[in-house]
Short mmCIF file of C-alpha atoms in Angstrom, two decimals:
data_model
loop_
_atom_site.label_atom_id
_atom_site.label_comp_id
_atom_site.label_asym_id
_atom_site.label_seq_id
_atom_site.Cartn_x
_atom_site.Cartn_y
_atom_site.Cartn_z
CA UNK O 1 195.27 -36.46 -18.59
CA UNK O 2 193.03 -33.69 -20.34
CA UNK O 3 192.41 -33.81 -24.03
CA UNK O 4 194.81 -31.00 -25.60
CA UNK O 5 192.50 -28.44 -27.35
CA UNK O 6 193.17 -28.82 -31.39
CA UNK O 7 194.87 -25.72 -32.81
CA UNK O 8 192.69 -23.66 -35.01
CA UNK O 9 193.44 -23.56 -38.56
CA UNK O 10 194.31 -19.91 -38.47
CA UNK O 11 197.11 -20.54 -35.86
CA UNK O 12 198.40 -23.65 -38.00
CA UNK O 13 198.86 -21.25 -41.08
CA UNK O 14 200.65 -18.76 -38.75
CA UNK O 15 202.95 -21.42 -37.24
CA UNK O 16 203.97 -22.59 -41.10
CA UNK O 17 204.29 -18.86 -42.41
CA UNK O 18 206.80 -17.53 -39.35
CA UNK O 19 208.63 -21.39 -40.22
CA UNK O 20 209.58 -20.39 -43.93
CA UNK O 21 210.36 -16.98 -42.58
CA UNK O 22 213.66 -18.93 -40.79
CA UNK O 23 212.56 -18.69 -37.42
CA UNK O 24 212.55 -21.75 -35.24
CA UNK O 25 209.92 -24.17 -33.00
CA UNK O 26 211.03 -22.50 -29.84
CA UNK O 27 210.81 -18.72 -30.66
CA UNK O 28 207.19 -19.84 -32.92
CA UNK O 29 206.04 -21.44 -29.62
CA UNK O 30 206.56 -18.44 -27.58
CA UNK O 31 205.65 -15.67 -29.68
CA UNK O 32 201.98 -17.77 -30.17
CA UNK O 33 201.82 -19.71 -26.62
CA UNK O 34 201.74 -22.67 -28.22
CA UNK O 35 204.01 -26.23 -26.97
CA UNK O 36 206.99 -26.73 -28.88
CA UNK O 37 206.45 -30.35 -29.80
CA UNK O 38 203.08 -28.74 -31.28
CA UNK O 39 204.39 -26.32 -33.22
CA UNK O 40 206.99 -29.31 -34.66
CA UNK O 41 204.71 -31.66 -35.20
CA UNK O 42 202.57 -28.38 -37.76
CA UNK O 43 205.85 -28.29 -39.19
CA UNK O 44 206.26 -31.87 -39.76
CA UNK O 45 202.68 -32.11 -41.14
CA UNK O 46 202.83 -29.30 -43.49
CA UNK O 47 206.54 -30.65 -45.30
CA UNK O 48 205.06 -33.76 -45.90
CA UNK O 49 201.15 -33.33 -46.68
CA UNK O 50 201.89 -29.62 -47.87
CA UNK O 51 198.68 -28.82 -45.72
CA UNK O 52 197.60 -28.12 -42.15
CA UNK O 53 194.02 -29.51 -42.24
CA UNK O 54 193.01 -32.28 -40.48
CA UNK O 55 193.84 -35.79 -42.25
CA UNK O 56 190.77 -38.46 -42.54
CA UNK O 57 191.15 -40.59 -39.96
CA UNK O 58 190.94 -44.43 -40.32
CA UNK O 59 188.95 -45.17 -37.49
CA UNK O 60 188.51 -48.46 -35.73
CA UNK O 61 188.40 -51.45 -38.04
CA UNK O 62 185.71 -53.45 -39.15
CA UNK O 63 184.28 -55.97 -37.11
CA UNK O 64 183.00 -57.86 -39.44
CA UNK O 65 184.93 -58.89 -42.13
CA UNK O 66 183.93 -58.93 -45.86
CA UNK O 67 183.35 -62.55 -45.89
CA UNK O 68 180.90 -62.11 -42.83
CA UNK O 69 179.21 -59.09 -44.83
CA UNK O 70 178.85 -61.52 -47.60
CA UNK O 71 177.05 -64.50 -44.97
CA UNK O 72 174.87 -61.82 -43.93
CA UNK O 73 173.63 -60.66 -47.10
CA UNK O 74 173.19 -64.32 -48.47
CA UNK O 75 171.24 -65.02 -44.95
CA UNK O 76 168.67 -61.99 -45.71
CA UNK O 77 168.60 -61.84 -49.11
CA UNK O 78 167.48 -65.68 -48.79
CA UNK O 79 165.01 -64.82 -45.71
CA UNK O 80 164.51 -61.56 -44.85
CA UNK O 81 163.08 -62.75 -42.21
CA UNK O 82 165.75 -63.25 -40.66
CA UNK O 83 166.47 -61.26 -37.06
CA UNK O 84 169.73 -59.68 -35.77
CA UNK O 85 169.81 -62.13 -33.09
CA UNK O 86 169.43 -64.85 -35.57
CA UNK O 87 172.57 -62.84 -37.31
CA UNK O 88 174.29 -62.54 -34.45
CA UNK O 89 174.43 -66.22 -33.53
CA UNK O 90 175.40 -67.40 -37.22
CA UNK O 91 178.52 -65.11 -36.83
CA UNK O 92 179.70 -65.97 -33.63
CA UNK O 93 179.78 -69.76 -34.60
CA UNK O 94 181.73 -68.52 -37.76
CA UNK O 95 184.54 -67.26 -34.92
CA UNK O 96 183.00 -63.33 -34.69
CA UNK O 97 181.39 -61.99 -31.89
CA UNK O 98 179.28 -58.41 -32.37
CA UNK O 99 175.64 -56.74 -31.21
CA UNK O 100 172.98 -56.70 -32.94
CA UNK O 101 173.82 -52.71 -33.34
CA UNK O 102 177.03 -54.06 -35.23
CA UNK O 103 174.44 -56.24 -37.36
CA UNK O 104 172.17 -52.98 -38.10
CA UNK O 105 174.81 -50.61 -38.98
CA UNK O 106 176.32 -53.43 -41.37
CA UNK O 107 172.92 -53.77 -43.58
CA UNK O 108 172.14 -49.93 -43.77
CA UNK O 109 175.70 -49.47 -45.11
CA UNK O 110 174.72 -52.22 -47.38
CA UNK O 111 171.29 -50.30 -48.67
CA UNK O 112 169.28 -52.52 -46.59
CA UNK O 113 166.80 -50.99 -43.67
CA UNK O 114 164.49 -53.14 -40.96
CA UNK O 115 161.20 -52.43 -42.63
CA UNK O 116 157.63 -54.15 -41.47
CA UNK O 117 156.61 -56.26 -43.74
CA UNK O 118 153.33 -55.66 -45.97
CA UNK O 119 150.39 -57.55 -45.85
CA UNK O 120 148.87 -58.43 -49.36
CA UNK O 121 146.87 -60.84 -50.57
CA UNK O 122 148.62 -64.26 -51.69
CA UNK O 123 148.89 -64.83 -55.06
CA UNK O 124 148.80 -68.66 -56.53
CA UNK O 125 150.38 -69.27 -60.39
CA UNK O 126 146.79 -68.84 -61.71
CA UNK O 127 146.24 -65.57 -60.35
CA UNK O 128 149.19 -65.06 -62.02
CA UNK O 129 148.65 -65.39 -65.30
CA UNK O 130 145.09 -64.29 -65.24
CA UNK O 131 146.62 -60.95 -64.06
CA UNK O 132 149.29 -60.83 -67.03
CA UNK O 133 146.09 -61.90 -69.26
CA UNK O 134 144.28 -58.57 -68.59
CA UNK O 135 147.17 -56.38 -68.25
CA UNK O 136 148.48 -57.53 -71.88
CA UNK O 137 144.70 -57.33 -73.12
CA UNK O 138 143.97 -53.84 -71.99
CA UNK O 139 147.22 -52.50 -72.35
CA UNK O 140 146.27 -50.32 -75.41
CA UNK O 141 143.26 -48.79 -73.66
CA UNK O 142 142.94 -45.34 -74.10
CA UNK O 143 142.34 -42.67 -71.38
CA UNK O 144 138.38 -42.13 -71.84
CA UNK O 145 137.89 -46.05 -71.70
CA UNK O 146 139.42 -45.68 -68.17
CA UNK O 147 137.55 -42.76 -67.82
CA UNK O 148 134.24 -44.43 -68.09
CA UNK O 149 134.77 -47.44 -65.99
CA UNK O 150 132.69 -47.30 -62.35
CA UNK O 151 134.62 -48.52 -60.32
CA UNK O 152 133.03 -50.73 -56.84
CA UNK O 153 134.41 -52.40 -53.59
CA UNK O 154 133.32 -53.51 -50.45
CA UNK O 155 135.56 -52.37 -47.55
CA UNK O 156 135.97 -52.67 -43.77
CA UNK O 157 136.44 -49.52 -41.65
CA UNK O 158 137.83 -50.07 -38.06
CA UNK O 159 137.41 -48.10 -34.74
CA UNK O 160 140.32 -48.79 -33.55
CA UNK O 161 142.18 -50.86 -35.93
CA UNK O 162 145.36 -52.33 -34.96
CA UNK O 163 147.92 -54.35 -37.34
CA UNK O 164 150.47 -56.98 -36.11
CA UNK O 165 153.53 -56.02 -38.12
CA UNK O 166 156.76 -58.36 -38.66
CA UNK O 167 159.83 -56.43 -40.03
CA UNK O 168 162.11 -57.83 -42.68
CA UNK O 169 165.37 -57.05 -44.33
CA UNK O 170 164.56 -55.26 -47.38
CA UNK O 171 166.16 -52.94 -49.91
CA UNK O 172 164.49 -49.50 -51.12
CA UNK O 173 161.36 -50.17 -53.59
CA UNK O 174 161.26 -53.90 -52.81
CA UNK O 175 158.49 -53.69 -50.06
CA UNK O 176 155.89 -55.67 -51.92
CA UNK O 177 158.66 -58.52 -53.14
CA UNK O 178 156.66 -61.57 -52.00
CA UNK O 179 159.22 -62.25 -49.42
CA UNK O 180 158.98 -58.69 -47.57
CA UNK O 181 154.95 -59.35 -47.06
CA UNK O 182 152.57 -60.94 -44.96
CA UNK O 183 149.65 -62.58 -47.24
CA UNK O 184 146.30 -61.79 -45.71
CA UNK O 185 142.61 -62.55 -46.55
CA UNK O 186 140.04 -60.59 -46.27
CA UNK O 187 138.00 -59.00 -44.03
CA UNK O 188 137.82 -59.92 -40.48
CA UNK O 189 134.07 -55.80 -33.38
CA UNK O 190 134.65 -52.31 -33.65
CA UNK O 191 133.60 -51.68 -36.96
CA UNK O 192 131.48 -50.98 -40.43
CA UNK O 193 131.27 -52.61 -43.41
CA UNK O 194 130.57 -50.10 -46.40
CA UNK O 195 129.86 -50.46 -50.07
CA UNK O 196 131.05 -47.88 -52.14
CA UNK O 197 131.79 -46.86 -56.05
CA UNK O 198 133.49 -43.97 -58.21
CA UNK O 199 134.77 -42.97 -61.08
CA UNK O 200 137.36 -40.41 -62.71
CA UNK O 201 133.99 -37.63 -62.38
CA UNK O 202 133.99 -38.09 -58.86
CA UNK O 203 132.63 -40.58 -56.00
CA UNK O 204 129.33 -42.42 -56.40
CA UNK O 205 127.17 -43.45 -53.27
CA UNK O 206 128.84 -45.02 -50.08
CA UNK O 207 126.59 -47.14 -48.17
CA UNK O 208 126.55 -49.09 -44.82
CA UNK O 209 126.15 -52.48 -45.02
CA UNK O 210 124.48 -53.72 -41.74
CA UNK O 211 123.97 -57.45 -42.14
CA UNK O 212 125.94 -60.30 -43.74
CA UNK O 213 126.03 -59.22 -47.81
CA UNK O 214 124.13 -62.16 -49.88
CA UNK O 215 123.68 -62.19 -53.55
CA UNK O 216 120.02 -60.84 -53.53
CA UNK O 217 121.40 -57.89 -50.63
CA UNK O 218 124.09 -56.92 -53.15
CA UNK O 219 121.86 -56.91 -56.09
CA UNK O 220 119.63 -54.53 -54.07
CA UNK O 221 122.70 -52.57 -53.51
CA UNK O 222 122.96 -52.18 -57.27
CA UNK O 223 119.70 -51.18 -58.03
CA UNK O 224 119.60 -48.80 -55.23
CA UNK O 225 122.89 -47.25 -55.20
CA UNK O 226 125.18 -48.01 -58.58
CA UNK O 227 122.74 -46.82 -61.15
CA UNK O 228 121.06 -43.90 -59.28
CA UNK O 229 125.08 -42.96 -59.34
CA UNK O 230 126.02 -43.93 -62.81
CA UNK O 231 123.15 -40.67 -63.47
CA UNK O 232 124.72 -38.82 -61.25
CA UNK O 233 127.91 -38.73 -62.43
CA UNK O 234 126.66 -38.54 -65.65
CA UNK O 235 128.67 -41.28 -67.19
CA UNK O 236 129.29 -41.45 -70.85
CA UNK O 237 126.77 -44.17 -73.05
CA UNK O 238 128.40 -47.34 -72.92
CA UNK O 239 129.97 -47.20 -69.15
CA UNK O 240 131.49 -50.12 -67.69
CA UNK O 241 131.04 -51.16 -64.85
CA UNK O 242 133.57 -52.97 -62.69
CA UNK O 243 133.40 -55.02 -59.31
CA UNK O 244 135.69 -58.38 -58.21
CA UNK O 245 134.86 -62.04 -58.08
CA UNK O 246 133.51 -62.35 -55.00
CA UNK O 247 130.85 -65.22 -55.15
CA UNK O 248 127.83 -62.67 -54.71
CA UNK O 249 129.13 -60.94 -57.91
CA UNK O 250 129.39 -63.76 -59.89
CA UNK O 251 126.49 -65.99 -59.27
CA UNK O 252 124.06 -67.08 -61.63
CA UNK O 253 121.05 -64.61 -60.38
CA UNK O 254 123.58 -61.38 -60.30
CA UNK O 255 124.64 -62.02 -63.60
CA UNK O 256 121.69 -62.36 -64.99
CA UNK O 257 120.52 -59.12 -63.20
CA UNK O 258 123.47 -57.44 -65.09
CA UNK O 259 122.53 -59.03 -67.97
CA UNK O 260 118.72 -57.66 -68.17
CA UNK O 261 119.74 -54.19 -67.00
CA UNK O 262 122.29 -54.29 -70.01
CA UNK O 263 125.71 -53.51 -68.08
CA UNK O 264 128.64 -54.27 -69.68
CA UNK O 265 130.72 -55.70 -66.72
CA UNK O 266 134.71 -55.51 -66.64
CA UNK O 267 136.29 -58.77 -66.71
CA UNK O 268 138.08 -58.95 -63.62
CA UNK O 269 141.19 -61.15 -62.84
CA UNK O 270 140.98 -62.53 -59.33
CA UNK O 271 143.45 -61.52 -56.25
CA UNK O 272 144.26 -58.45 -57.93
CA UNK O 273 142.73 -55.51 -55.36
CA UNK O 274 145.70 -53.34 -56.31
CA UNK O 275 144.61 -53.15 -60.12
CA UNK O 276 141.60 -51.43 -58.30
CA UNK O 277 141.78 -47.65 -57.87
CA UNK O 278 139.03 -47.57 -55.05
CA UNK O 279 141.52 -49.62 -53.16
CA UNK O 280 143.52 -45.70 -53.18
CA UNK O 281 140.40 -43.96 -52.59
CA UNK O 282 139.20 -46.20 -49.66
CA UNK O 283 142.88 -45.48 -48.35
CA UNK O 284 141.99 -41.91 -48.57
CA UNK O 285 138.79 -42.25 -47.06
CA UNK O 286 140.51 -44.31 -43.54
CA UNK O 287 143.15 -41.24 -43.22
CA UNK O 288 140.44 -38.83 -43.69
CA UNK O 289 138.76 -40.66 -40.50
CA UNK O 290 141.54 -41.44 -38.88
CA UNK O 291 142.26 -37.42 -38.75
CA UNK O 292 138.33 -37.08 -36.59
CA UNK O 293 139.01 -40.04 -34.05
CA UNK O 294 135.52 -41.32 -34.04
CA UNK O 295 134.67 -42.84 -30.72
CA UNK O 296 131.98 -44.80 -31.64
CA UNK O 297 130.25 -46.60 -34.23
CA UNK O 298 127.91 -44.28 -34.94
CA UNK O 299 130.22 -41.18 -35.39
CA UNK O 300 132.28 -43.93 -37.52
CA UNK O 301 129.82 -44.35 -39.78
CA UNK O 302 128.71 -40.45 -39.93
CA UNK O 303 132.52 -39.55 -40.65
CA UNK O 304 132.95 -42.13 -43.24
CA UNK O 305 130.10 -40.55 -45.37
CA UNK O 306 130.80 -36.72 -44.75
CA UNK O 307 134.61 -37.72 -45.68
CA UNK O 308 133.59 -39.67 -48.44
CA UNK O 309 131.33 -36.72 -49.74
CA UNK O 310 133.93 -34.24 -49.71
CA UNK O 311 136.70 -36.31 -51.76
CA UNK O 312 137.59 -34.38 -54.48
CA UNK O 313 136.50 -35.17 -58.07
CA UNK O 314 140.53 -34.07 -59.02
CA UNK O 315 141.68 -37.27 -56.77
CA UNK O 316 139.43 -39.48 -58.32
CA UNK O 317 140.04 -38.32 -61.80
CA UNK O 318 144.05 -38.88 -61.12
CA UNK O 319 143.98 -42.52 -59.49
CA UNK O 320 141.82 -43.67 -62.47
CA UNK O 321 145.38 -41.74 -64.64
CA UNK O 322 147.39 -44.18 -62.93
CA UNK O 323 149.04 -46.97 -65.27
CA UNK O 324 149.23 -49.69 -63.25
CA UNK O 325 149.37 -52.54 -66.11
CA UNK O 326 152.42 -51.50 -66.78
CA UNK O 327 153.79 -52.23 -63.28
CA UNK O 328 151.84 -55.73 -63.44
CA UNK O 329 153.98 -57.14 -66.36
CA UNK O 330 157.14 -55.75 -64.61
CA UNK O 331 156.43 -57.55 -61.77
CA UNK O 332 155.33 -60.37 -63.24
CA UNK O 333 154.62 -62.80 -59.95
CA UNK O 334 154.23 -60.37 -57.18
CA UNK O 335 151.83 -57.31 -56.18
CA UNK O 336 151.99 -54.11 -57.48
CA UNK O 337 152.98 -50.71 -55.61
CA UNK O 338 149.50 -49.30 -56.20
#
């Protein structure tokens, strides 16, 4: 049998206005061409809702009962991990049997979405508290001591870079919780190697590093490239300079280099690439080249240095703004969001 069509409101209001004017469900039928039983059951509506609009309807019940909802959120909430046909299988020895659609609806209404998990670097208890150690120490910091920091990284630029991802269970603004990640290490083909600094005046020199990086190749780079930039930029008398703890940074022979060209060198707390702002700046860079789709190593490493070139000084000058202590005593144990 075809669906009756659903009266409009209009004729619903008509039906209840000719009703209090006496006449009755036969004569209202015919005078709008509407069933009899339908104009009754407007009538009927009207004297007990006092309203002809449609009623929220109930819908079909739950599948999944509250308790369930409760297994499921312990089960993610514990692993995140955790996949709908893992889900799926848990209930249906508890006596329920659902799709994994049934599984994804019940988390979003929950605030929890399938996200990929992150990859970040992992972080041991000593990391940990050499992180807190800096944040709490350089808290007070002003603006022009950030200001005058150079800032220096190593990164890896891909061809064609593609990333296994893993999704987990996760709420909104918990995507770098250690248990929504994937801990990576680093660097890994299609691609360049580049050495590259900057500070809140702009970007300093970006350079290619061909061959495996020693200490007395990364020392050259310094001489070479970090100083000649340092005058370019015109930084302020008593810059700092800041680069990581890779073992080519901190051996003997570079520190002494340091040491005899009189740099005052940031004290850097291991594992902690997102306290970095070139770690924003070399994100910047990738989408900038992803945008040309080199095709080739050589246009790779010719895009890499026009994009780096035309960064803006503004974009520099508002990563280095970025307070991202604060986030790393809120988090206390995991990475930050920058």
């Amino acid at each position: 049998m075809a669906k009756t069509k659903e009266l409009s409101k209009d004729t619903r209001k008509r039906i209840v206005d000719l009703h209090q004017t006496g006449k009755s469900e036969s004569t209202i039928g015919k005078q709008l061409g509407v069933k009899k039983s339908t104009v009754g059951a407007s009538i009927r509506k009207w004297k007990t809702y006092k309203t002809t609009d449609n009623l929220p309807r109930s819908g079909a019940p739950r599948k999944i009962s509250s308790r369930g909802v409760k297994m499921i959120m312990r089960t993610v909430s514990k692993n995140p991990r955790t996949t709908r046909g893992d889900l799926v299988n848990d209930l249906q020895r508890a006596g329920t049997t659902v799709t994994k659609v049934t599984i994804s609806n019940t988390l979003q209404r929950q605030g929890i979405k399938s996200s990929s998990a992150r990859r970040v670097l992992l972080l041991k208890p000593v990391h940990v508290q050499a992180r807190l150690k800096f944040a709490r120490e350089h808290m007070d910091d002003t603006a022009e001591d950030w200001e005058n920091v150079m800032w220096s990284d190593e990164t890896k630029v891909e061809l064609f870079g593609i990333n296994s991802t893993r999704r987990v269970w996760r709420k909104k603004n918990t995507e770098l919780h250690p248990k929504n990640t994937i801990p990576t290490v680093k660097h890994g083909g299609g691609n360049i190697m580049l050495w590259g600094c900057f500070s809140a005046k702009g970007p300093g020199r970006l350079i290619r590093v061909k061959d495996r990086m020693n200490g007395a190749m990364y020392r050259e780079i310094l001489s070479q490239n970090l100083l000649p930039s340092v005058k370019a930029l015109k930084m302020k008398r008593g810059w700092v300079f800041q680069h990581d703890n890779d073992p080519k940074h901190t051996a003997r022979a570079t520190k002494e280099w340091l040491r005899k060209k009189h740099l005052k060198v940031l004290e850097w707390p291991s594992q902690s690439p997102d306290l970095n702002p070139i770690e924003n700046l070399w994100r910047e860079l990738k989408v900038r080249v992803a945008r040309r789709q080199p095709q080739n190593i050589t246009a790779l490493e010719k895009i890499c240095m026009e994009g780096w070139a035309k960064i803006p000084a503004t974009v520099c000058a508002n990563l280095v703004k970025r307070n991202r202590l604060t986030s790393v005593i809120a988090n206390k144990d995991y990475i930050t969001k920058y």
